[in-house]
Amino acid sequence: MGLLIRLIIIGFIIYLVYRGIRYLTDPKRKLDDAYAEDKYYFYDEVNNVRKNFFLSYKGAMFEGEKYLDTTDDSIDVISIFVWVKDETKLQDFTKADFDFLSSTILSNYPKAAISWKNPIERLMEQ
């Protein structure tokens, strides 16, 4: 009986360590932390085109929707539509900030054309 209790305790400790490591390495938790601390973080499942990506930058949370289509030599993401969750967080953003965000998105999806939702679209057209 004592050996069984020891095995259960060891199994429970191993489970707690496993859950702790999973929590610390969770990308969604890292995204939430970056958003809370006004830092940059890019969360995306590159292999899953159906899932949107999320980008935290300077306290604003952006979401991007990917569209798959054919190119000259392959099937790839060719269009991305990006919007901000809360437009009031865009205060003090400049065109250079959105150029930086565009370049980080294009580093993962080089064949894609990026479309921004208003008011970002008007700023990018100037």
PDB file of N, CA and C in Angstrom, residues 13-113:
ATOM      1  N   ILE A  13       3.485  14.664  -9.050  1.00  0.00           N
ATOM      2  CA  ILE A  13       4.560  15.655  -9.158  1.00  0.00           C
ATOM      3  C   ILE A  13       5.008  15.783 -10.610  1.00  0.00           C
ATOM      4  N   ILE A  14       5.155  14.673 -11.302  1.00  0.00           N
ATOM      5  CA  ILE A  14       5.534  14.697 -12.720  1.00  0.00           C
ATOM      6  C   ILE A  14       4.468  15.429 -13.531  1.00  0.00           C
ATOM      7  N   TYR A  15       3.213  15.182 -13.240  1.00  0.00           N
ATOM      8  CA  TYR A  15       2.118  15.864 -13.928  1.00  0.00           C
ATOM      9  C   TYR A  15       2.163  17.369 -13.676  1.00  0.00           C
ATOM     10  N   LEU A  16       2.418  17.795 -12.446  1.00  0.00           N
ATOM     11  CA  LEU A  16       2.493  19.225 -12.128  1.00  0.00           C
ATOM     12  C   LEU A  16       3.661  19.892 -12.852  1.00  0.00           C
ATOM     13  N   VAL A  17       4.803  19.218 -12.927  1.00  0.00           N
ATOM     14  CA  VAL A  17       5.951  19.767 -13.645  1.00  0.00           C
ATOM     15  C   VAL A  17       5.611  19.898 -15.132  1.00  0.00           C
ATOM     16  N   TYR A  18       4.976  18.885 -15.697  1.00  0.00           N
ATOM     17  CA  TYR A  18       4.570  18.910 -17.103  1.00  0.00           C
ATOM     18  C   TYR A  18       3.620  20.073 -17.369  1.00  0.00           C
ATOM     19  N   ARG A  19       2.620  20.253 -16.534  1.00  0.00           N
ATOM     20  CA  ARG A  19       1.656  21.342 -16.723  1.00  0.00           C
ATOM     21  C   ARG A  19       2.324  22.714 -16.561  1.00  0.00           C
ATOM     22  N   GLY A  20       3.268  22.818 -15.641  1.00  0.00           N
ATOM     23  CA  GLY A  20       3.994  24.073 -15.453  1.00  0.00           C
ATOM     24  C   GLY A  20       4.811  24.433 -16.677  1.00  0.00           C
ATOM     25  N   ILE A  21       5.490  23.463 -17.268  1.00  0.00           N
ATOM     26  CA  ILE A  21       6.275  23.714 -18.479  1.00  0.00           C
ATOM     27  C   ILE A  21       5.356  24.090 -19.635  1.00  0.00           C
ATOM     28  N   ARG A  22       4.245  23.382 -19.767  1.00  0.00           N
ATOM     29  CA  ARG A  22       3.284  23.717 -20.831  1.00  0.00           C
ATOM     30  C   ARG A  22       2.744  25.129 -20.668  1.00  0.00           C
ATOM     31  N   TYR A  23       2.481  25.540 -19.446  1.00  0.00           N
ATOM     32  CA  TYR A  23       1.973  26.890 -19.188  1.00  0.00           C
ATOM     33  C   TYR A  23       3.015  27.943 -19.552  1.00  0.00           C
ATOM     34  N   LEU A  24       4.255  27.717 -19.164  1.00  0.00           N
ATOM     35  CA  LEU A  24       5.309  28.697 -19.414  1.00  0.00           C
ATOM     36  C   LEU A  24       5.662  28.828 -20.888  1.00  0.00           C
ATOM     37  N   THR A  25       5.470  27.778 -21.671  1.00  0.00           N
ATOM     38  CA  THR A  25       5.827  27.821 -23.090  1.00  0.00           C
ATOM     39  C   THR A  25       4.626  28.048 -24.003  1.00  0.00           C
ATOM     40  N   ASP A  26       3.467  28.311 -23.447  1.00  0.00           N
ATOM     41  CA  ASP A  26       2.256  28.516 -24.247  1.00  0.00           C
ATOM     42  C   ASP A  26       2.344  29.832 -25.024  1.00  0.00           C
ATOM     43  N   PRO A  27       2.271  29.791 -26.366  1.00  0.00           N
ATOM     44  CA  PRO A  27       2.383  31.024 -27.151  1.00  0.00           C
ATOM     45  C   PRO A  27       1.249  32.013 -26.908  1.00  0.00           C
ATOM     46  N   LYS A  28       0.054  31.544 -26.624  1.00  0.00           N
ATOM     47  CA  LYS A  28      -1.056  32.476 -26.362  1.00  0.00           C
ATOM     48  C   LYS A  28      -0.837  33.234 -25.065  1.00  0.00           C
ATOM     49  N   ARG A  29      -0.231  32.588 -24.076  1.00  0.00           N
ATOM     50  CA  ARG A  29       0.087  33.275 -22.831  1.00  0.00           C
ATOM     51  C   ARG A  29       1.151  34.337 -23.086  1.00  0.00           C
ATOM     52  N   LYS A  30       2.135  33.998 -23.930  1.00  0.00           N
ATOM     53  CA  LYS A  30       3.178  34.969 -24.272  1.00  0.00           C
ATOM     54  C   LYS A  30       2.579  36.167 -25.016  1.00  0.00           C
ATOM     55  N   LEU A  31       1.601  35.908 -25.875  1.00  0.00           N
ATOM     56  CA  LEU A  31       0.921  36.997 -26.585  1.00  0.00           C
ATOM     57  C   LEU A  31       0.185  37.903 -25.602  1.00  0.00           C
ATOM     58  N   ASP A  32      -0.530  37.314 -24.669  1.00  0.00           N
ATOM     59  CA  ASP A  32      -1.251  38.105 -23.670  1.00  0.00           C
ATOM     60  C   ASP A  32      -0.291  38.920 -22.808  1.00  0.00           C
ATOM     61  N   ASP A  33       0.836  38.335 -22.440  1.00  0.00           N
ATOM     62  CA  ASP A  33       1.838  39.066 -21.648  1.00  0.00           C
ATOM     63  C   ASP A  33       2.418  40.231 -22.437  1.00  0.00           C
ATOM     64  N   ALA A  34       2.727  39.999 -23.713  1.00  0.00           N
ATOM     65  CA  ALA A  34       3.283  41.075 -24.550  1.00  0.00           C
ATOM     66  C   ALA A  34       2.260  42.199 -24.724  1.00  0.00           C
ATOM     67  N   TYR A  35       1.010  41.845 -24.874  1.00  0.00           N
ATOM     68  CA  TYR A  35      -0.052  42.849 -25.006  1.00  0.00           C
ATOM     69  C   TYR A  35      -0.177  43.677 -23.727  1.00  0.00           C
ATOM     70  N   ALA A  36      -0.116  43.020 -22.590  1.00  0.00           N
ATOM     71  CA  ALA A  36      -0.237  43.721 -21.318  1.00  0.00           C
ATOM     72  C   ALA A  36       0.962  44.630 -21.052  1.00  0.00           C
ATOM     73  N   GLU A  37       2.127  44.246 -21.567  1.00  0.00           N
ATOM     74  CA  GLU A  37       3.355  45.016 -21.322  1.00  0.00           C
ATOM     75  C   GLU A  37       3.713  45.945 -22.483  1.00  0.00           C
ATOM     76  N   ASP A  38       2.817  46.100 -23.449  1.00  0.00           N
ATOM     77  CA  ASP A  38       3.034  46.964 -24.622  1.00  0.00           C
ATOM     78  C   ASP A  38       4.274  46.568 -25.412  1.00  0.00           C
ATOM     79  N   LYS A  39       4.488  45.285 -25.586  1.00  0.00           N
ATOM     80  CA  LYS A  39       5.651  44.793 -26.316  1.00  0.00           C
ATOM     81  C   LYS A  39       5.213  44.160 -27.635  1.00  0.00           C
ATOM     82  N   TYR A  40       6.203  43.835 -28.458  1.00  0.00           N
ATOM     83  CA  TYR A  40       5.958  43.200 -29.755  1.00  0.00           C
ATOM     84  C   TYR A  40       5.938  41.680 -29.578  1.00  0.00           C
ATOM     85  N   TYR A  41       4.930  41.030 -30.177  1.00  0.00           N
ATOM     86  CA  TYR A  41       4.889  39.570 -30.235  1.00  0.00           C
ATOM     87  C   TYR A  41       4.029  39.170 -31.427  1.00  0.00           C
ATOM     88  N   PHE A  42       4.505  38.215 -32.197  1.00  0.00           N
ATOM     89  CA  PHE A  42       3.795  37.712 -33.370  1.00  0.00           C
ATOM     90  C   PHE A  42       3.412  36.268 -33.107  1.00  0.00           C
ATOM     91  N   TYR A  43       2.099  35.990 -33.056  1.00  0.00           N
ATOM     92  CA  TYR A  43       1.603  34.639 -32.803  1.00  0.00           C
ATOM     93  C   TYR A  43       0.886  34.144 -34.052  1.00  0.00           C
ATOM     94  N   ASP A  44       1.400  33.049 -34.598  1.00  0.00           N
ATOM     95  CA  ASP A  44       0.796  32.507 -35.816  1.00  0.00           C
ATOM     96  C   ASP A  44       1.102  31.026 -35.913  1.00  0.00           C
ATOM     97  N   GLU A  45       0.153  30.298 -36.430  1.00  0.00           N
ATOM     98  CA  GLU A  45       0.382  28.911 -36.814  1.00  0.00           C
ATOM     99  C   GLU A  45       0.556  28.918 -38.330  1.00  0.00           C
ATOM    100  N   VAL A  46       1.802  29.008 -38.768  1.00  0.00           N
ATOM    101  CA  VAL A  46       2.112  29.178 -40.189  1.00  0.00           C
ATOM    102  C   VAL A  46       1.573  28.017 -41.013  1.00  0.00           C
ATOM    103  N   ASN A  47       1.584  26.831 -40.466  1.00  0.00           N
ATOM    104  CA  ASN A  47       1.135  25.656 -41.216  1.00  0.00           C
ATOM    105  C   ASN A  47      -0.383  25.540 -41.294  1.00  0.00           C
ATOM    106  N   ASN A  48      -1.112  26.331 -40.533  1.00  0.00           N
ATOM    107  CA  ASN A  48      -2.569  26.282 -40.545  1.00  0.00           C
ATOM    108  C   ASN A  48      -3.104  27.606 -41.098  1.00  0.00           C
ATOM    109  N   VAL A  49      -3.459  27.597 -42.371  1.00  0.00           N
ATOM    110  CA  VAL A  49      -3.920  28.814 -43.049  1.00  0.00           C
ATOM    111  C   VAL A  49      -5.281  29.248 -42.539  1.00  0.00           C
ATOM    112  N   ARG A  50      -6.049  28.356 -42.013  1.00  0.00           N
ATOM    113  CA  ARG A  50      -7.401  28.700 -41.571  1.00  0.00           C
ATOM    114  C   ARG A  50      -7.424  29.516 -40.278  1.00  0.00           C
ATOM    115  N   LYS A  51      -6.339  29.461 -39.516  1.00  0.00           N
ATOM    116  CA  LYS A  51      -6.290  30.213 -38.263  1.00  0.00           C
ATOM    117  C   LYS A  51      -5.683  31.589 -38.500  1.00  0.00           C
ATOM    118  N   ASN A  52      -6.314  32.588 -37.950  1.00  0.00           N
ATOM    119  CA  ASN A  52      -5.809  33.954 -38.042  1.00  0.00           C
ATOM    120  C   ASN A  52      -4.552  34.103 -37.195  1.00  0.00           C
ATOM    121  N   PHE A  53      -3.727  35.090 -37.542  1.00  0.00           N
ATOM    122  CA  PHE A  53      -2.573  35.382 -36.706  1.00  0.00           C
ATOM    123  C   PHE A  53      -2.863  36.607 -35.858  1.00  0.00           C
ATOM    124  N   PHE A  54      -2.128  36.739 -34.773  1.00  0.00           N
ATOM    125  CA  PHE A  54      -2.285  37.861 -33.854  1.00  0.00           C
ATOM    126  C   PHE A  54      -0.927  38.523 -33.672  1.00  0.00           C
ATOM    127  N   LEU A  55      -0.966  39.836 -33.540  1.00  0.00           N
ATOM    128  CA  LEU A  55       0.256  40.605 -33.424  1.00  0.00           C
ATOM    129  C   LEU A  55       0.044  41.677 -32.360  1.00  0.00           C
ATOM    130  N   SER A  56       0.901  41.683 -31.368  1.00  0.00           N
ATOM    131  CA  SER A  56       0.858  42.708 -30.335  1.00  0.00           C
ATOM    132  C   SER A  56       2.004  43.668 -30.579  1.00  0.00           C
ATOM    133  N   TYR A  57       1.695  44.966 -30.576  1.00  0.00           N
ATOM    134  CA  TYR A  57       2.720  45.969 -30.817  1.00  0.00           C
ATOM    135  C   TYR A  57       2.304  47.281 -30.180  1.00  0.00           C
ATOM    136  N   LYS A  58       3.136  47.809 -29.308  1.00  0.00           N
ATOM    137  CA  LYS A  58       2.907  49.085 -28.632  1.00  0.00           C
ATOM    138  C   LYS A  58       1.522  49.169 -27.973  1.00  0.00           C
ATOM    139  N   GLY A  59       1.083  48.109 -27.364  1.00  0.00           N
ATOM    140  CA  GLY A  59      -0.183  48.112 -26.646  1.00  0.00           C
ATOM    141  C   GLY A  59      -1.413  47.906 -27.496  1.00  0.00           C
ATOM    142  N   ALA A  60      -1.240  47.672 -28.786  1.00  0.00           N
ATOM    143  CA  ALA A  60      -2.379  47.418 -29.673  1.00  0.00           C
ATOM    144  C   ALA A  60      -2.343  45.961 -30.119  1.00  0.00           C
ATOM    145  N   MET A  61      -3.512  45.361 -30.220  1.00  0.00           N
ATOM    146  CA  MET A  61      -3.611  43.971 -30.664  1.00  0.00           C
ATOM    147  C   MET A  61      -4.186  43.961 -32.079  1.00  0.00           C
ATOM    148  N   PHE A  62      -3.431  43.386 -33.005  1.00  0.00           N
ATOM    149  CA  PHE A  62      -3.853  43.272 -34.391  1.00  0.00           C
ATOM    150  C   PHE A  62      -4.192  41.824 -34.688  1.00  0.00           C
ATOM    151  N   GLU A  63      -5.153  41.643 -35.587  1.00  0.00           N
ATOM    152  CA  GLU A  63      -5.516  40.303 -36.044  1.00  0.00           C
ATOM    153  C   GLU A  63      -5.454  40.299 -37.559  1.00  0.00           C
ATOM    154  N   GLY A  64      -4.925  39.226 -38.109  1.00  0.00           N
ATOM    155  CA  GLY A  64      -4.799  39.122 -39.550  1.00  0.00           C
ATOM    156  C   GLY A  64      -5.432  37.853 -40.078  1.00  0.00           C
ATOM    157  N   GLU A  65      -6.173  38.012 -41.153  1.00  0.00           N
ATOM    158  CA  GLU A  65      -6.842  36.875 -41.792  1.00  0.00           C
ATOM    159  C   GLU A  65      -6.101  36.553 -43.082  1.00  0.00           C
ATOM    160  N   LYS A  66      -5.755  35.275 -43.249  1.00  0.00           N
ATOM    161  CA  LYS A  66      -4.958  34.841 -44.393  1.00  0.00           C
ATOM    162  C   LYS A  66      -5.868  34.209 -45.450  1.00  0.00           C
ATOM    163  N   TYR A  67      -5.554  34.487 -46.718  1.00  0.00           N
ATOM    164  CA  TYR A  67      -6.317  33.919 -47.826  1.00  0.00           C
ATOM    165  C   TYR A  67      -5.361  33.155 -48.738  1.00  0.00           C
ATOM    166  N   LEU A  68      -5.703  31.924 -48.997  1.00  0.00           N
ATOM    167  CA  LEU A  68      -4.880  31.025 -49.801  1.00  0.00           C
ATOM    168  C   LEU A  68      -5.379  31.019 -51.239  1.00  0.00           C
ATOM    169  N   ASP A  69      -4.425  31.036 -52.184  1.00  0.00           N
ATOM    170  CA  ASP A  69      -4.772  30.959 -53.599  1.00  0.00           C
ATOM    171  C   ASP A  69      -3.542  30.497 -54.369  1.00  0.00           C
ATOM    172  N   THR A  70      -3.691  30.376 -55.669  1.00  0.00           N
ATOM    173  CA  THR A  70      -2.570  29.913 -56.485  1.00  0.00           C
ATOM    174  C   THR A  70      -1.700  31.089 -56.924  1.00  0.00           C
ATOM    175  N   THR A  71      -0.411  30.827 -56.991  1.00  0.00           N
ATOM    176  CA  THR A  71       0.545  31.776 -57.557  1.00  0.00           C
ATOM    177  C   THR A  71       1.064  31.162 -58.856  1.00  0.00           C
ATOM    178  N   ASP A  72       2.102  31.730 -59.423  1.00  0.00           N
ATOM    179  CA  ASP A  72       2.638  31.205 -60.677  1.00  0.00           C
ATOM    180  C   ASP A  72       3.120  29.767 -60.554  1.00  0.00           C
ATOM    181  N   ASP A  73       3.719  29.440 -59.407  1.00  0.00           N
ATOM    182  CA  ASP A  73       4.322  28.116 -59.292  1.00  0.00           C
ATOM    183  C   ASP A  73       3.868  27.301 -58.087  1.00  0.00           C
ATOM    184  N   SER A  74       2.956  27.838 -57.268  1.00  0.00           N
ATOM    185  CA  SER A  74       2.530  27.095 -56.083  1.00  0.00           C
ATOM    186  C   SER A  74       1.200  27.635 -55.563  1.00  0.00           C
ATOM    187  N   ILE A  75       0.713  26.970 -54.534  1.00  0.00           N
ATOM    188  CA  ILE A  75      -0.469  27.442 -53.812  1.00  0.00           C
ATOM    189  C   ILE A  75       0.056  28.022 -52.507  1.00  0.00           C
ATOM    190  N   ASP A  76      -0.255  29.282 -52.271  1.00  0.00           N
ATOM    191  CA  ASP A  76       0.338  29.983 -51.141  1.00  0.00           C
ATOM    192  C   ASP A  76      -0.612  31.061 -50.640  1.00  0.00           C
ATOM    193  N   VAL A  77      -0.290  31.639 -49.503  1.00  0.00           N
ATOM    194  CA  VAL A  77      -1.050  32.774 -48.976  1.00  0.00           C
ATOM    195  C   VAL A  77      -0.724  33.987 -49.839  1.00  0.00           C
ATOM    196  N   ILE A  78      -1.743  34.524 -50.505  1.00  0.00           N
ATOM    197  CA  ILE A  78      -1.502  35.656 -51.405  1.00  0.00           C
ATOM    198  C   ILE A  78      -2.150  36.942 -50.922  1.00  0.00           C
ATOM    199  N   SER A  79      -3.011  36.844 -49.935  1.00  0.00           N
ATOM    200  CA  SER A  79      -3.695  38.028 -49.454  1.00  0.00           C
ATOM    201  C   SER A  79      -3.876  37.936 -47.940  1.00  0.00           C
ATOM    202  N   ILE A  80      -3.637  39.061 -47.273  1.00  0.00           N
ATOM    203  CA  ILE A  80      -3.803  39.133 -45.823  1.00  0.00           C
ATOM    204  C   ILE A  80      -4.565  40.404 -45.506  1.00  0.00           C
ATOM    205  N   PHE A  81      -5.592  40.274 -44.699  1.00  0.00           N
ATOM    206  CA  PHE A  81      -6.393  41.415 -44.252  1.00  0.00           C
ATOM    207  C   PHE A  81      -6.146  41.611 -42.757  1.00  0.00           C
ATOM    208  N   VAL A  82      -5.669  42.793 -42.367  1.00  0.00           N
ATOM    209  CA  VAL A  82      -5.276  43.051 -40.983  1.00  0.00           C
ATOM    210  C   VAL A  82      -6.137  44.166 -40.403  1.00  0.00           C
ATOM    211  N   TRP A  83      -6.560  43.986 -39.164  1.00  0.00           N
ATOM    212  CA  TRP A  83      -7.312  45.011 -38.464  1.00  0.00           C
ATOM    213  C   TRP A  83      -6.877  45.043 -37.006  1.00  0.00           C
ATOM    214  N   VAL A  84      -7.210  46.113 -36.336  1.00  0.00           N
ATOM    215  CA  VAL A  84      -6.861  46.284 -34.931  1.00  0.00           C
ATOM    216  C   VAL A  84      -8.097  45.980 -34.092  1.00  0.00           C
ATOM    217  N   LYS A  85      -7.895  45.388 -32.930  1.00  0.00           N
ATOM    218  CA  LYS A  85      -9.020  45.045 -32.061  1.00  0.00           C
ATOM    219  C   LYS A  85      -9.671  46.282 -31.453  1.00  0.00           C
ATOM    220  N   ASP A  86      -8.860  47.255 -31.046  1.00  0.00           N
ATOM    221  CA  ASP A  86      -9.365  48.475 -30.415  1.00  0.00           C
ATOM    222  C   ASP A  86      -8.698  49.671 -31.084  1.00  0.00           C
ATOM    223  N   GLU A  87      -9.460  50.414 -31.863  1.00  0.00           N
ATOM    224  CA  GLU A  87      -8.900  51.532 -32.637  1.00  0.00           C
ATOM    225  C   GLU A  87      -8.357  52.654 -31.756  1.00  0.00           C
ATOM    226  N   THR A  88      -8.825  52.759 -30.537  1.00  0.00           N
ATOM    227  CA  THR A  88      -8.319  53.816 -29.659  1.00  0.00           C
ATOM    228  C   THR A  88      -6.861  53.588 -29.273  1.00  0.00           C
ATOM    229  N   LYS A  89      -6.370  52.375 -29.395  1.00  0.00           N
ATOM    230  CA  LYS A  89      -4.976  52.059 -29.070  1.00  0.00           C
ATOM    231  C   LYS A  89      -4.017  52.530 -30.156  1.00  0.00           C
ATOM    232  N   LEU A  90      -4.538  52.998 -31.289  1.00  0.00           N
ATOM    233  CA  LEU A  90      -3.693  53.412 -32.405  1.00  0.00           C
ATOM    234  C   LEU A  90      -3.130  54.824 -32.241  1.00  0.00           C
ATOM    235  N   GLN A  91      -3.500  55.492 -31.179  1.00  0.00           N
ATOM    236  CA  GLN A  91      -2.986  56.839 -30.966  1.00  0.00           C
ATOM    237  C   GLN A  91      -1.461  56.787 -30.844  1.00  0.00           C
ATOM    238  N   ASP A  92      -0.784  57.718 -31.478  1.00  0.00           N
ATOM    239  CA  ASP A  92       0.679  57.835 -31.516  1.00  0.00           C
ATOM    240  C   ASP A  92       1.343  56.819 -32.445  1.00  0.00           C
ATOM    241  N   PHE A  93       0.590  56.051 -33.211  1.00  0.00           N
ATOM    242  CA  PHE A  93       1.188  55.174 -34.217  1.00  0.00           C
ATOM    243  C   PHE A  93       1.544  56.012 -35.447  1.00  0.00           C
ATOM    244  N   THR A  94       2.630  55.671 -36.084  1.00  0.00           N
ATOM    245  CA  THR A  94       3.055  56.374 -37.293  1.00  0.00           C
ATOM    246  C   THR A  94       3.082  55.408 -38.465  1.00  0.00           C
ATOM    247  N   LYS A  95       3.287  55.968 -39.641  1.00  0.00           N
ATOM    248  CA  LYS A  95       3.393  55.134 -40.833  1.00  0.00           C
ATOM    249  C   LYS A  95       4.578  54.179 -40.711  1.00  0.00           C
ATOM    250  N   ALA A  96       5.644  54.597 -40.074  1.00  0.00           N
ATOM    251  CA  ALA A  96       6.828  53.732 -39.876  1.00  0.00           C
ATOM    252  C   ALA A  96       6.473  52.508 -39.028  1.00  0.00           C
ATOM    253  N   ASP A  97       5.585  52.678 -38.055  1.00  0.00           N
ATOM    254  CA  ASP A  97       5.149  51.534 -37.248  1.00  0.00           C
ATOM    255  C   ASP A  97       4.427  50.506 -38.109  1.00  0.00           C
ATOM    256  N   PHE A  98       3.555  50.983 -38.991  1.00  0.00           N
ATOM    257  CA  PHE A  98       2.824  50.059 -39.843  1.00  0.00           C
ATOM    258  C   PHE A  98       3.717  49.457 -40.923  1.00  0.00           C
ATOM    259  N   ASP A  99       4.730  50.190 -41.351  1.00  0.00           N
ATOM    260  CA  ASP A  99       5.714  49.612 -42.272  1.00  0.00           C
ATOM    261  C   ASP A  99       6.483  48.484 -41.592  1.00  0.00           C
ATOM    262  N   PHE A 100       6.826  48.676 -40.306  1.00  0.00           N
ATOM    263  CA  PHE A 100       7.484  47.621 -39.546  1.00  0.00           C
ATOM    264  C   PHE A 100       6.588  46.387 -39.431  1.00  0.00           C
ATOM    265  N   LEU A 101       5.313  46.602 -39.109  1.00  0.00           N
ATOM    266  CA  LEU A 101       4.378  45.480 -38.998  1.00  0.00           C
ATOM    267  C   LEU A 101       4.223  44.765 -40.336  1.00  0.00           C
ATOM    268  N   SER A 102       4.147  45.532 -41.411  1.00  0.00           N
ATOM    269  CA  SER A 102       4.045  44.928 -42.747  1.00  0.00           C
ATOM    270  C   SER A 102       5.269  44.080 -43.056  1.00  0.00           C
ATOM    271  N   SER A 103       6.441  44.578 -42.712  1.00  0.00           N
ATOM    272  CA  SER A 103       7.653  43.815 -43.009  1.00  0.00           C
ATOM    273  C   SER A 103       7.726  42.526 -42.192  1.00  0.00           C
ATOM    274  N   THR A 104       7.246  42.549 -40.953  1.00  0.00           N
ATOM    275  CA  THR A 104       7.260  41.318 -40.165  1.00  0.00           C
ATOM    276  C   THR A 104       6.249  40.306 -40.705  1.00  0.00           C
ATOM    277  N   ILE A 105       5.119  40.790 -41.181  1.00  0.00           N
ATOM    278  CA  ILE A 105       4.127  39.886 -41.777  1.00  0.00           C
ATOM    279  C   ILE A 105       4.675  39.306 -43.074  1.00  0.00           C
ATOM    280  N   LEU A 106       5.290  40.164 -43.884  1.00  0.00           N
ATOM    281  CA  LEU A 106       5.831  39.697 -45.167  1.00  0.00           C
ATOM    282  C   LEU A 106       7.019  38.762 -45.003  1.00  0.00           C
ATOM    283  N   SER A 107       7.689  38.805 -43.872  1.00  0.00           N
ATOM    284  CA  SER A 107       8.784  37.858 -43.651  1.00  0.00           C
ATOM    285  C   SER A 107       8.259  36.432 -43.524  1.00  0.00           C
ATOM    286  N   ASN A 108       7.023  36.273 -43.053  1.00  0.00           N
ATOM    287  CA  ASN A 108       6.403  34.951 -42.970  1.00  0.00           C
ATOM    288  C   ASN A 108       5.610  34.594 -44.221  1.00  0.00           C
ATOM    289  N   TYR A 109       5.081  35.594 -44.898  1.00  0.00           N
ATOM    290  CA  TYR A 109       4.263  35.387 -46.092  1.00  0.00           C
ATOM    291  C   TYR A 109       4.755  36.307 -47.209  1.00  0.00           C
ATOM    292  N   PRO A 110       5.869  35.968 -47.855  1.00  0.00           N
ATOM    293  CA  PRO A 110       6.480  36.893 -48.819  1.00  0.00           C
ATOM    294  C   PRO A 110       5.657  37.143 -50.081  1.00  0.00           C
ATOM    295  N   LYS A 111       4.751  36.251 -50.428  1.00  0.00           N
ATOM    296  CA  LYS A 111       3.968  36.415 -51.655  1.00  0.00           C
ATOM    297  C   LYS A 111       2.629  37.100 -51.411  1.00  0.00           C
ATOM    298  N   ALA A 112       2.387  37.529 -50.192  1.00  0.00           N
ATOM    299  CA  ALA A 112       1.085  38.084 -49.834  1.00  0.00           C
ATOM    300  C   ALA A 112       1.027  39.591 -50.030  1.00  0.00           C
ATOM    301  N   ALA A 113      -0.164  40.050 -50.359  1.00  0.00           N
ATOM    302  CA  ALA A 113      -0.464  41.483 -50.396  1.00  0.00           C
ATOM    303  C   ALA A 113      -1.256  41.790 -49.124  1.00  0.00           C
TER     304      ALA A 113
END
